[in-house]
């Protein structure tokens, strides 16, 4: 049968039985919060923010202990055994490490609980005092989770640090929190050694890579550290057990360092109650969570999304299998050819992902389809477009049969990339491209729940429900959050705007963290408690509510944008740097969280560019023609690079592509204010096609 026949027959048969239900579901509802300006929306199912999903449970340690008792024999933590490690070299002489990894080996809830208790006792035996803080600085793995729970059982606050923050930030955060014990891997230990002379408070290192020689001491600068292996601490605790000292809901569980927009990292303090509220909210949004689920863990645990997700899984009796971003699929970089990646070995039902990873999955599938070409490609395209139009109906419509058919014919193979059993993907950290969301929805046949939340709100905020097939929005408030919009008159966003209320997004509820560590000033600036006792965090993001109570992010209050990989770009700063080029009359840098780089619109200075053209005998009739020339673009771009280098901008701050604009931006054109400040939103609209082109070429 040709793809065209399939194309005619299948729609015909299924259109007959297809019914689209178009009635809008109300996902968020307005709520009156006493004595407060702004437009507030809550989750449609919960009248008050949810603190805890579990009766009588107020801390993460209580939750974990209860789950271990209930699910004693279930598998909890799985790690793949290393079969062999090989070095392959490519044609150009570079060498790559390839891993052959075996089956998952599991620890049961009962076993993990024992390890956690032992580790907690071992920490005390090592001499770690009650009031001292522990830092965990390592890749995601089972010992990370065990260490975390171990610290909780002693009411110790755990400091986490993004591995990507860099040396200075690492030094800063360990020093600021006066950490005395650092739990790390062998790789991280090398980094610590390099800055050892500056880490005055660190006394003990617990290395979780077992091959590391234990009971050594290391002198770095004027400091000396005692180094112990994880298994020795565990053994020490097993031989000398002591009673736990459990925390209360208001005790600080984690201080999580994230990149700050001004350079130095900020430590966000989260109580057990905060994290528990987020964990509880996740319980309500993933349909049918239970002990049969298998979760693939590979994102950094220093990220609140991953930390909350693993605590959810460990609370319901299901299993966590560990992997890494470089060994995720059979085709991953570090996987030895012909052996299995983490996903196909584990066959998970649940995953968390950040947009960059999903973009990569989509790119990989697209490339494979293009490379194969022919009938397969046409069939794929047909199936894709059929499913795309079906998405406009509902998820579980009468076209379910057609979905089964396409899944069998086409998408089964795509699903196999992630093991074939995925039923829900949680995406967070940055907004997901609508196209990618659609692609993953269709090819994996699994809904993606997309969240909006910040470390400061303990990842609480909004969440797009599993049956919401719209794209580009971030969903309705989580059960643990109220979402409020407040006027921002300077930016022209008002809650009285019609048809959609717009304004700065403020998140309130038990999920909102207590503030920044040792930074009361900043805390006071962005956290506020209202008359009714609800704690609010002012995000600086601008949003609008749709009629069904879902939120869409439309702008940012400050000219600071977070790129896809988490780096902050201060638009104003970079523009001020680049405008020194003699060819630049005006410039608007554009950056957004969908891309890892930025682009710029550059208004050319006619006089200096004409002079350059005549000097170099570049023929042209009009100035706008000159601006279109490849040579001109190169010359101007070169001058920008020079200015950027002189001001030592970071690589991600330098636009990778520019568009030369020949007409000046004037107040009359409406593109700049009377004071000649650029109006970003207006320019963005006026040049939207050019911007799209810059990103797509
Ligand atoms: C937990 O530790 C913190 C900080 O050391 C302390 O203030 C708090 O009282 C402790 N909680 C309990 C229940 O002992
Ligand atoms: C560490 O913190 C102390 C004060 O808490 C400060 O005096 C010192 O300069 C800091 N060191 C580094 C390397 O940041
Ligand atoms: C889905 O519906 C929207 C409007 O409701 C329309 O703009 C869009 O083109 C539709 N998409 C498909 C693939 O049918
Ligand atoms: C830290 C914080 O905001 N705690 C609040 C959590 O929510 C409960 C009830 O909503 C409040 O009583 C706490 O003050």
XYZ file of C-alpha atoms and ligand atoms in Angstrom:
753
model
C 0.000 0.000 0.000
C 1.457 3.406 -0.916
C 1.636 6.119 1.726
C -0.943 8.061 -0.252
C -3.443 5.221 -0.020
C -2.850 5.074 3.699
C -3.244 8.825 3.683
C -6.679 8.628 2.141
C -8.040 5.514 3.796
C -7.023 6.128 7.332
C -8.434 9.643 7.630
C -11.629 8.506 5.972
C -12.247 5.680 8.358
C -11.351 7.621 11.405
C -13.038 10.881 10.571
C -16.256 8.913 10.713
C -15.755 8.007 14.326
C -13.946 11.125 15.416
C -15.556 13.644 17.664
C -13.672 16.560 19.020
C -14.797 17.937 22.303
C -13.976 21.622 22.133
C -15.351 22.732 25.471
C -12.714 24.631 27.398
C -11.644 23.147 30.694
C -11.220 25.613 33.518
C -7.809 24.880 34.998
C -7.211 27.893 37.189
C -9.807 29.983 38.983
C -9.656 33.518 40.344
C -9.503 33.827 44.105
C -9.891 36.711 46.537
C -6.871 37.106 48.733
C -7.659 39.462 51.572
C -6.514 43.040 51.339
C -4.182 42.744 48.420
C -3.939 44.384 45.035
C -3.467 42.168 42.023
C -5.196 39.418 40.132
C -4.844 36.047 41.837
C -5.477 32.585 40.403
C -5.425 29.220 42.170
C -5.512 25.601 41.060
C -9.047 24.519 40.146
C -9.003 21.504 42.434
C -7.613 22.998 45.647
C -9.058 25.951 47.483
C -6.023 26.507 49.690
C -2.376 25.857 48.915
C -1.475 22.268 49.744
C 1.225 21.747 52.412
C 1.430 17.983 52.476
C -0.186 15.203 50.506
C 0.412 12.714 53.300
C -1.502 12.807 56.556
C 0.740 13.696 59.480
C 3.910 14.040 57.403
C 5.709 17.374 57.680
C 9.326 16.703 56.677
C 11.215 14.864 53.942
C 12.797 12.530 56.473
C 9.422 11.457 57.875
C 8.153 10.926 54.356
C 11.128 8.768 53.433
C 10.991 6.686 56.589
C 7.267 6.021 56.142
C 7.803 4.932 52.559
C 10.664 2.606 53.497
C 8.442 0.915 56.062
C 5.566 0.506 53.600
C 7.639 -0.635 50.619
C 10.397 -2.508 52.414
C 10.996 -5.069 49.670
C 10.506 -2.885 46.571
C 13.535 -1.851 44.561
C 14.466 1.769 45.181
C 17.861 2.715 43.767
C 19.397 1.102 40.687
C 22.848 1.626 39.231
C 24.404 0.037 36.169
C 27.422 -2.146 36.605
C 30.468 -1.132 34.612
C 31.468 -4.017 32.345
C 34.355 -2.320 30.621
C 35.832 1.041 29.830
C 37.466 1.518 26.454
C 39.195 4.290 24.627
C 38.367 4.710 20.960
C 40.171 7.128 18.745
C 38.622 8.865 15.799
C 40.165 9.545 12.411
C 41.554 12.923 13.461
C 43.389 11.440 16.405
C 41.026 12.521 19.174
C 40.212 9.858 21.695
C 36.862 9.149 23.305
C 36.013 7.110 26.303
C 33.338 4.507 25.600
C 31.559 2.583 28.308
C 30.071 -0.853 28.221
C 27.486 -0.835 30.981
C 25.600 -3.859 32.210
C 22.255 -4.505 33.886
C 20.822 -2.370 36.660
C 21.636 -3.613 40.142
C 19.065 -2.673 42.723
C 18.965 -1.707 46.377
C 15.623 -2.242 48.094
C 13.867 0.368 50.226
C 14.882 -1.606 53.297
C 18.527 -1.721 52.271
C 18.621 1.965 51.378
C 17.063 2.912 54.693
C 19.770 0.949 56.489
C 22.492 2.686 54.455
C 20.942 6.086 55.160
C 20.828 5.423 58.903
C 24.383 4.123 58.913
C 25.653 7.080 56.941
C 23.918 9.466 59.348
C 25.581 7.780 62.325
C 28.909 7.687 60.485
C 28.834 11.439 59.929
C 28.590 11.988 63.683
C 31.374 9.517 64.324
C 33.586 11.443 61.918
C 33.127 14.462 64.139
C 30.640 16.441 62.109
C 28.832 18.692 64.614
C 25.067 19.269 64.672
C 25.191 22.920 63.669
C 27.712 22.495 60.861
C 26.652 22.287 57.234
C 27.419 19.611 54.666
C 27.905 20.273 50.956
C 27.162 17.698 48.281
C 29.137 18.390 45.150
C 28.854 15.407 42.839
C 27.135 13.961 39.795
C 23.702 12.485 40.286
C 23.955 8.941 41.652
C 22.553 6.687 44.376
C 25.077 7.841 46.975
C 23.983 11.437 46.418
C 20.465 10.480 47.398
C 21.632 8.381 50.333
C 23.865 11.200 51.592
C 20.999 13.660 51.334
C 18.636 11.479 53.344
C 21.447 10.719 55.778
C 21.950 14.415 56.466
C 18.207 14.925 56.884
C 18.135 12.256 59.589
C 20.628 14.314 61.552
C 18.815 17.618 60.859
C 21.875 18.816 58.938
C 21.468 21.451 56.259
C 22.800 20.373 52.879
C 24.408 22.918 50.584
C 24.149 22.120 46.886
C 26.121 23.724 44.112
C 25.540 23.614 40.380
C 28.575 21.954 38.867
C 28.495 24.515 36.058
C 28.883 27.488 38.374
C 32.644 27.579 38.110
C 35.495 27.847 40.572
C 34.837 31.286 41.961
C 31.200 30.541 42.707
C 32.132 27.212 44.291
C 34.615 28.901 46.546
C 32.153 31.643 47.395
C 29.303 29.334 48.319
C 31.354 26.903 50.409
C 32.873 29.825 52.261
C 29.615 31.697 52.777
C 27.888 28.670 54.297
C 30.966 27.675 56.328
C 30.714 24.094 55.173
C 32.902 21.670 57.132
C 32.203 18.408 55.313
C 32.081 18.084 51.531
C 30.705 14.947 49.876
C 32.076 14.693 46.356
C 33.252 12.447 43.545
C 36.859 11.950 42.450
C 36.474 14.436 39.630
C 35.119 17.128 41.943
C 37.842 16.462 44.492
C 40.404 17.617 41.933
C 38.491 20.874 41.522
C 38.390 21.362 45.273
C 42.110 20.721 45.576
C 42.779 23.493 43.093
C 41.063 26.047 45.327
C 41.898 24.307 48.609
C 43.975 27.177 49.947
C 40.887 29.394 50.039
C 38.514 26.949 51.703
C 39.165 27.812 55.314
C 36.203 26.047 56.884
C 36.391 22.663 55.151
C 37.772 19.917 57.378
C 36.471 16.659 55.943
C 35.959 15.229 52.478
C 33.835 12.156 51.859
C 34.626 10.738 48.459
C 31.836 8.692 46.919
C 34.000 7.042 44.266
C 35.016 3.853 45.953
C 38.309 3.402 44.185
C 39.523 6.409 46.118
C 42.037 5.544 48.890
C 40.406 6.200 52.230
C 41.710 7.656 55.460
C 44.247 9.889 53.859
C 44.867 13.484 54.611
C 45.511 16.137 52.071
C 47.304 19.408 52.632
C 46.150 22.247 50.437
C 47.753 25.571 51.100
C 47.501 26.250 54.803
C 44.575 23.827 55.253
C 44.549 20.115 55.775
C 41.604 17.848 55.019
C 40.741 14.385 56.220
C 39.583 12.275 53.296
C 37.323 9.285 53.877
C 35.458 7.086 51.445
C 31.692 6.833 51.485
C 31.778 3.144 52.334
C 34.047 3.773 55.311
C 31.653 6.352 56.716
C 28.825 3.899 56.229
C 30.781 1.128 57.966
C 31.719 3.457 60.821
C 28.033 4.218 61.351
C 27.011 0.563 61.116
C 29.472 -0.308 63.880
C 28.508 2.673 66.053
C 24.803 3.358 65.527
C 23.279 6.404 67.176
C 19.723 7.712 67.384
C 18.523 10.056 64.660
C 17.808 13.726 65.365
C 14.940 14.440 63.045
C 14.212 17.952 61.789
C 10.968 19.937 61.952
C 9.064 21.371 58.984
C 10.542 24.838 59.499
C 14.171 23.627 59.641
C 16.312 24.396 56.622
C 16.765 21.241 54.544
C 18.787 22.603 51.650
C 20.627 25.757 50.691
C 20.656 25.635 46.931
C 23.092 27.852 45.074
C 22.009 29.126 41.702
C 23.599 31.600 39.375
C 22.774 35.143 40.319
C 22.095 37.719 37.680
C 24.823 39.983 38.993
C 27.644 37.472 39.041
C 27.882 36.025 42.534
C 25.672 33.001 43.185
C 22.761 33.199 45.593
C 21.982 30.541 48.177
C 18.260 29.875 48.358
C 17.195 28.478 51.737
C 14.531 25.772 51.555
C 12.780 24.301 54.555
C 11.511 20.740 54.736
C 8.026 22.241 54.494
C 8.939 24.049 51.267
C 10.221 20.974 49.475
C 7.420 18.813 50.843
C 4.850 21.234 49.388
C 6.431 20.879 45.943
C 6.702 17.109 46.280
C 3.020 17.018 47.262
C 2.070 19.120 44.262
C 3.844 16.725 41.889
C 1.742 13.903 43.367
C -1.379 15.610 42.069
C -0.202 16.364 38.544
C 1.201 13.076 37.328
C -1.776 10.785 36.765
C -1.738 7.397 38.473
C 1.646 7.621 40.177
C 2.400 4.353 41.912
C 4.850 1.652 42.824
C 4.913 0.225 39.292
C 6.558 3.348 37.926
C 10.230 3.420 37.016
C 12.034 6.728 36.893
C 15.199 7.501 34.954
C 17.355 9.944 36.914
C 20.146 11.779 35.157
C 19.651 15.527 35.682
C 21.770 17.239 38.355
C 20.384 16.716 41.848
C 21.623 20.215 42.637
C 18.582 21.320 40.639
C 15.314 21.569 42.584
C 13.353 19.833 39.818
C 15.441 16.666 40.105
C 15.641 16.796 43.880
C 11.855 17.083 44.187
C 11.269 14.385 41.552
C 13.488 11.800 43.271
C 11.818 12.517 46.591
C 8.434 11.929 44.978
C 9.524 8.600 43.519
C 10.994 7.487 46.833
C 7.734 8.385 48.566
C 5.510 6.098 46.498
C 7.373 2.818 46.391
C 8.618 3.075 42.818
C 12.164 2.770 41.516
C 14.875 5.227 40.523
C 17.425 4.037 37.947
C 20.457 6.269 37.548
C 21.929 7.292 34.239
C 23.902 10.193 32.806
C 23.193 12.621 29.953
C 26.084 11.072 27.995
C 24.859 7.484 28.263
C 21.119 8.046 27.954
C 20.385 6.280 24.670
C 22.014 3.553 22.577
C 23.398 6.278 20.322
C 24.790 8.432 23.149
C 28.389 9.586 22.910
C 29.790 7.501 25.707
C 27.953 4.262 24.955
C 29.995 1.576 23.275
C 28.535 0.689 19.872
C 26.168 -2.225 20.036
C 25.538 -1.975 23.772
C 22.527 -0.509 25.518
C 21.996 3.043 26.719
C 20.423 3.767 30.115
C 16.897 4.252 28.783
C 16.696 1.073 26.746
C 18.154 -0.914 29.633
C 15.890 0.586 32.301
C 12.702 1.043 30.233
C 11.466 3.890 32.443
C 7.869 5.084 32.632
C 8.723 8.559 33.915
C 11.447 11.042 33.147
C 12.293 14.631 33.840
C 13.952 16.635 31.130
C 15.233 20.074 30.382
C 14.369 21.604 27.007
C 17.934 21.287 25.704
C 17.739 17.493 26.046
C 14.346 17.248 24.348
C 15.580 19.500 21.522
C 18.427 17.041 21.075
C 16.074 14.030 20.976
C 13.960 15.790 18.362
C 17.021 16.699 16.282
C 18.235 13.107 16.409
C 14.918 11.656 15.270
C 14.511 14.260 12.505
C 17.985 13.559 11.196
C 17.408 9.844 11.161
C 14.159 10.263 9.238
C 15.794 12.583 6.703
C 18.762 10.257 6.285
C 16.539 7.258 5.640
C 14.366 9.148 3.174
C 12.045 7.395 0.716
C 8.930 5.600 1.835
C 9.785 5.707 5.528
C 10.173 9.443 5.461
C 6.888 9.963 3.646
C 5.107 7.645 6.002
C 6.617 9.445 8.955
C 5.600 12.862 7.633
C 2.096 11.647 6.940
C 1.701 10.068 10.346
C 3.072 13.180 11.940
C 0.669 15.533 10.192
C -2.298 13.257 10.943
C -1.444 13.200 14.600
C -0.806 16.919 14.633
C -4.310 17.681 13.448
C -5.732 15.153 15.874
C -3.972 16.962 18.707
C -6.359 19.838 18.185
C -9.043 17.555 19.540
C -8.570 15.913 22.883
C -5.998 13.430 24.034
C -8.318 10.535 24.559
C -10.800 11.040 21.762
C -12.342 8.458 19.496
C -9.272 8.714 17.313
C -7.482 6.567 19.866
C -7.604 3.713 17.365
C -5.883 5.728 14.721
C -3.293 6.691 17.265
C -2.655 3.027 17.974
C -2.181 2.370 14.299
C 0.332 5.157 13.801
C 2.127 4.183 16.948
C 2.438 0.666 15.663
C 3.480 1.653 12.135
C 5.744 4.581 12.833
C 6.258 5.877 16.330
C 7.014 2.562 18.021
C 10.599 2.851 16.807
C 10.916 6.381 18.101
C 9.521 5.389 21.454
C 12.118 2.623 21.654
C 14.837 5.271 21.882
C 13.711 6.023 25.429
C 12.920 2.413 26.216
C 9.386 2.260 24.857
C 7.477 2.645 28.119
C 7.554 6.393 28.812
C 4.142 7.629 29.900
C 4.950 11.061 31.278
C 7.763 13.573 30.890
C 8.220 16.445 33.266
C 9.984 19.372 31.662
C 11.305 22.361 33.510
C 14.182 24.755 33.936
C 13.417 26.778 30.824
C 10.457 27.101 28.497
C 10.105 24.424 25.858
C 9.839 25.271 22.179
C 6.222 24.656 21.100
C 7.474 22.654 18.103
C 9.573 20.412 20.302
C 6.693 19.893 22.701
C 4.435 18.820 19.837
C 7.115 16.596 18.391
C 7.750 14.769 21.641
C 4.008 14.537 22.371
C 3.392 12.917 19.050
C 6.442 10.725 18.601
C 6.551 9.437 22.158
C 2.799 9.400 22.516
C 3.413 10.679 26.014
C 2.270 13.971 27.440
C 4.840 16.452 28.622
C 4.016 18.384 31.722
C 5.713 21.695 31.506
C 6.339 23.672 34.628
C 7.153 27.214 35.475
C 8.882 27.711 38.766
C 12.057 29.072 40.237
C 14.528 27.855 42.784
C 13.160 30.633 45.001
C 9.677 29.136 44.820
C 11.096 25.659 45.316
C 10.084 24.862 41.717
C 6.499 25.595 42.667
C 4.530 27.832 40.355
C 2.460 26.610 37.468
C 2.185 23.358 35.617
C 0.536 22.386 32.357
C -1.758 19.454 33.051
C -1.283 16.170 31.207
C -4.475 16.572 29.195
C -3.683 20.129 28.110
C -2.502 19.904 24.515
C -1.929 23.598 23.988
C 1.633 24.778 23.563
C 3.511 27.920 24.496
C 1.832 28.288 27.884
C 3.031 27.143 31.278
C -0.282 25.954 32.680
C -2.378 26.695 35.739
C -1.139 27.197 39.306
C 0.177 24.118 41.078
C -1.865 22.946 44.052
C 0.815 24.436 46.321
C 0.777 27.879 44.711
C -1.263 30.980 44.232
C -0.215 32.964 41.167
C -0.767 36.684 41.247
C -0.304 39.288 38.554
C 0.402 42.841 39.645
C 0.470 46.021 37.596
C 3.726 47.168 36.106
C 2.745 50.564 34.729
C 6.266 51.513 33.577
C 6.295 48.536 31.276
C 2.719 49.063 30.149
C 1.331 45.840 31.636
C -1.816 46.099 33.727
C -4.087 43.569 35.359
C -6.965 45.562 33.904
C -5.709 44.853 30.378
C -8.295 43.209 28.171
C -8.967 40.548 27.098
C -6.137 39.070 29.171
C -4.955 40.458 32.504
C -1.219 41.105 32.355
C 1.435 42.007 34.892
C 4.428 40.908 36.929
C 4.147 37.319 38.143
C 4.157 36.839 41.896
C 4.111 33.331 43.385
C 2.655 32.676 46.830
C 2.107 29.700 49.111
C 3.844 27.222 51.385
C 6.261 26.412 48.600
C 7.848 29.840 48.639
C 11.294 29.561 50.204
C 12.435 31.539 53.218
C 14.946 33.695 51.334
C 18.586 34.104 50.409
C 21.275 32.916 52.774
C 23.058 35.822 54.499
C 21.428 38.332 52.203
C 18.596 39.989 54.042
C 18.575 43.033 51.804
C 17.971 41.071 48.630
C 15.489 38.828 50.441
C 13.443 41.832 51.573
C 13.450 43.160 48.046
C 11.819 40.164 46.386
C 9.984 38.275 49.155
C 6.977 39.727 50.960
C 4.430 38.408 53.450
C 0.934 39.845 53.080
C -1.674 40.605 55.766
C -3.183 37.153 55.582
C 0.218 35.554 56.228
C 0.877 34.247 52.727
C 4.456 34.504 51.585
C 5.009 35.846 48.067
C 7.989 35.884 45.732
C 8.278 38.598 43.073
C 9.671 36.900 39.990
C 10.341 39.853 37.693
C 8.761 37.867 34.860
C 5.770 39.316 33.059
C 2.828 37.066 32.307
C -0.760 37.018 31.173
C -3.657 34.792 32.187
C -5.708 32.989 29.566
C -9.432 32.588 30.095
C -8.992 29.015 31.357
C -6.692 30.226 34.128
C -3.434 29.198 32.466
C -0.399 31.430 32.505
C 1.747 32.535 29.603
C 5.134 34.222 30.098
C 5.422 37.205 27.798
C 8.257 39.398 28.986
C 10.831 40.085 31.616
C 10.880 43.128 33.861
C 14.603 43.550 33.917
C 16.716 43.526 30.818
C 18.312 40.377 32.086
C 17.610 37.209 30.183
C 18.488 33.655 31.067
C 19.726 31.644 28.107
C 18.847 28.022 27.490
C 21.859 26.706 29.376
C 21.255 29.008 32.322
C 23.714 31.827 31.697
C 22.391 35.312 32.328
C 22.792 37.995 29.714
C 22.316 41.597 30.715
C 21.046 43.123 27.490
C 21.737 46.728 28.468
C 25.298 46.003 29.502
C 26.163 44.204 26.279
C 24.501 46.866 24.141
C 26.427 49.605 25.904
C 29.618 47.691 25.168
C 28.944 47.093 21.485
C 27.627 50.540 20.651
C 31.172 51.918 20.884
C 31.833 50.473 17.434
C 32.018 53.420 14.989
C 29.595 51.666 12.643
C 26.850 51.298 15.218
C 24.240 54.010 15.562
C 21.940 51.926 17.709
C 21.709 48.289 18.682
C 19.253 45.909 20.240
C 20.544 42.631 21.568
C 18.017 39.838 21.540
C 18.267 36.824 23.798
C 15.692 34.314 24.991
C 15.571 31.098 26.971
C 14.897 29.042 23.820
C 18.442 29.499 22.558
C 21.914 29.181 23.988
C 23.192 32.233 22.101
C 22.000 35.733 21.291
C 21.570 37.801 18.129
C 21.417 41.537 17.472
C 19.729 44.148 15.342
C 22.267 46.838 14.475
C 21.340 50.244 13.096
C 24.277 51.260 10.949
C 25.895 54.690 11.110
C 25.627 55.980 7.562
C 28.602 58.374 7.537
C 31.268 55.996 8.762
C 29.996 53.064 6.729
C 29.849 55.129 3.506
C 33.378 56.272 4.169
C 34.546 52.695 4.605
C 32.746 51.728 1.386
C 34.350 54.451 -0.697
C 37.769 53.669 0.740
C 37.309 50.050 -0.290
C 35.582 50.917 -3.546
C 32.427 49.032 -2.785
C 29.871 50.010 -5.389
C 26.288 50.603 -4.381
C 23.366 52.855 -5.222
C 21.648 53.280 -1.915
C 22.657 52.974 1.702
C 20.189 50.190 2.267
C 21.794 48.251 -0.571
C 25.165 48.713 1.109
C 23.735 47.353 4.349
C 22.590 44.206 2.581
C 26.061 43.330 1.322
C 27.873 40.367 2.819
C 31.131 42.357 2.948
C 29.522 45.157 4.915
C 28.017 42.750 7.379
C 31.424 41.201 7.891
C 33.074 44.556 8.480
C 30.488 45.653 11.033
C 30.472 42.293 12.770
C 34.256 42.411 12.998
C 34.067 45.758 14.742
C 31.541 44.375 17.229
C 33.778 41.451 18.030
C 36.640 43.828 18.610
C 34.574 45.933 21.009
C 33.405 42.772 22.787
C 36.948 41.465 23.187
C 38.171 44.782 24.551
C 35.465 44.753 27.202
C 36.112 41.014 27.756
C 32.514 39.960 27.270
C 31.756 36.301 27.811
C 31.329 34.191 24.713
C 27.581 33.735 25.270
C 27.120 37.512 25.538
C 28.421 38.181 22.043
C 25.724 37.986 19.347
C 26.458 35.164 16.930
C 24.479 36.782 14.114
C 23.466 40.331 13.340
C 21.045 42.093 11.030
C 22.094 45.489 9.680
C 19.297 48.038 9.665
C 19.745 51.024 7.380
C 17.041 53.284 8.775
C 17.657 55.061 12.037
C 15.354 54.385 14.993
C 13.625 57.614 15.967
C 10.941 58.596 18.483
C 8.683 59.345 15.507
C 8.951 55.753 14.303
C 7.958 54.672 17.795
C 10.957 52.381 18.134
C 12.697 54.453 20.784
C 11.333 56.637 23.572
C 11.561 60.424 23.581
C 14.684 59.962 25.695
C 16.018 57.676 22.925
C 15.830 54.507 25.014
C 15.022 51.527 22.838
C 11.547 50.031 23.202
C 12.340 46.336 23.141
C 8.855 44.978 22.689
C 8.018 47.324 19.840
C 11.282 46.663 18.034
C 10.885 42.951 18.575
C 7.480 43.068 16.899
C 8.604 45.316 14.036
C 11.584 43.100 13.266
C 10.126 39.745 14.179
C 10.748 38.280 10.727
C 14.374 39.379 10.753
C 14.858 37.921 14.206
C 13.336 34.621 13.144
C 15.680 34.566 10.178
C 18.701 35.243 12.371
C 17.823 32.289 14.576
C 16.961 29.912 11.788
C 19.861 30.539 9.418
C 17.625 21.570 63.544
O 18.806 22.340 63.357
C 18.607 23.741 63.427
C 19.933 24.404 63.102
O 20.977 23.826 63.776
C 18.066 24.113 64.798
O 17.835 25.516 64.851
C 16.774 23.376 65.028
O 16.286 23.656 66.326
C 16.989 21.885 64.884
N 15.720 21.210 64.964
C 15.435 20.308 65.896
C 14.094 19.687 65.842
O 16.231 20.016 66.754
C 35.383 33.753 53.315
O 34.498 34.420 54.207
C 35.135 35.279 55.122
C 34.083 35.857 56.036
O 33.059 34.966 56.271
C 35.890 36.353 54.369
O 36.591 37.159 55.287
C 36.856 35.726 53.383
O 37.460 36.706 52.601
C 36.139 34.760 52.485
N 37.086 34.070 51.634
C 36.877 33.869 50.331
C 37.938 33.135 49.621
O 35.884 34.250 49.765
C -5.228 23.724 15.512
O -6.181 24.725 15.824
C -5.706 26.058 15.735
C -6.808 26.999 16.103
O -7.736 26.409 16.939
C -5.209 26.332 14.321
O -4.658 27.636 14.260
C -4.146 25.325 13.950
O -3.747 25.524 12.623
C -4.665 23.915 14.126
N -3.581 22.992 13.861
C -3.720 21.915 13.122
C -2.510 21.118 12.893
O -4.800 21.584 12.641
C 8.104 29.411 54.850
C 6.661 29.616 54.643
O 6.237 30.379 53.797
N 5.888 28.917 55.394
C 4.452 28.980 55.308
C 3.965 27.762 54.578
O 2.589 27.743 54.507
C 1.957 27.686 55.763
C 0.487 27.541 55.520
O 0.097 27.960 54.276
C 2.311 28.927 56.567
O 1.739 28.843 57.838
C 3.818 29.032 56.675
O 4.186 30.221 57.289
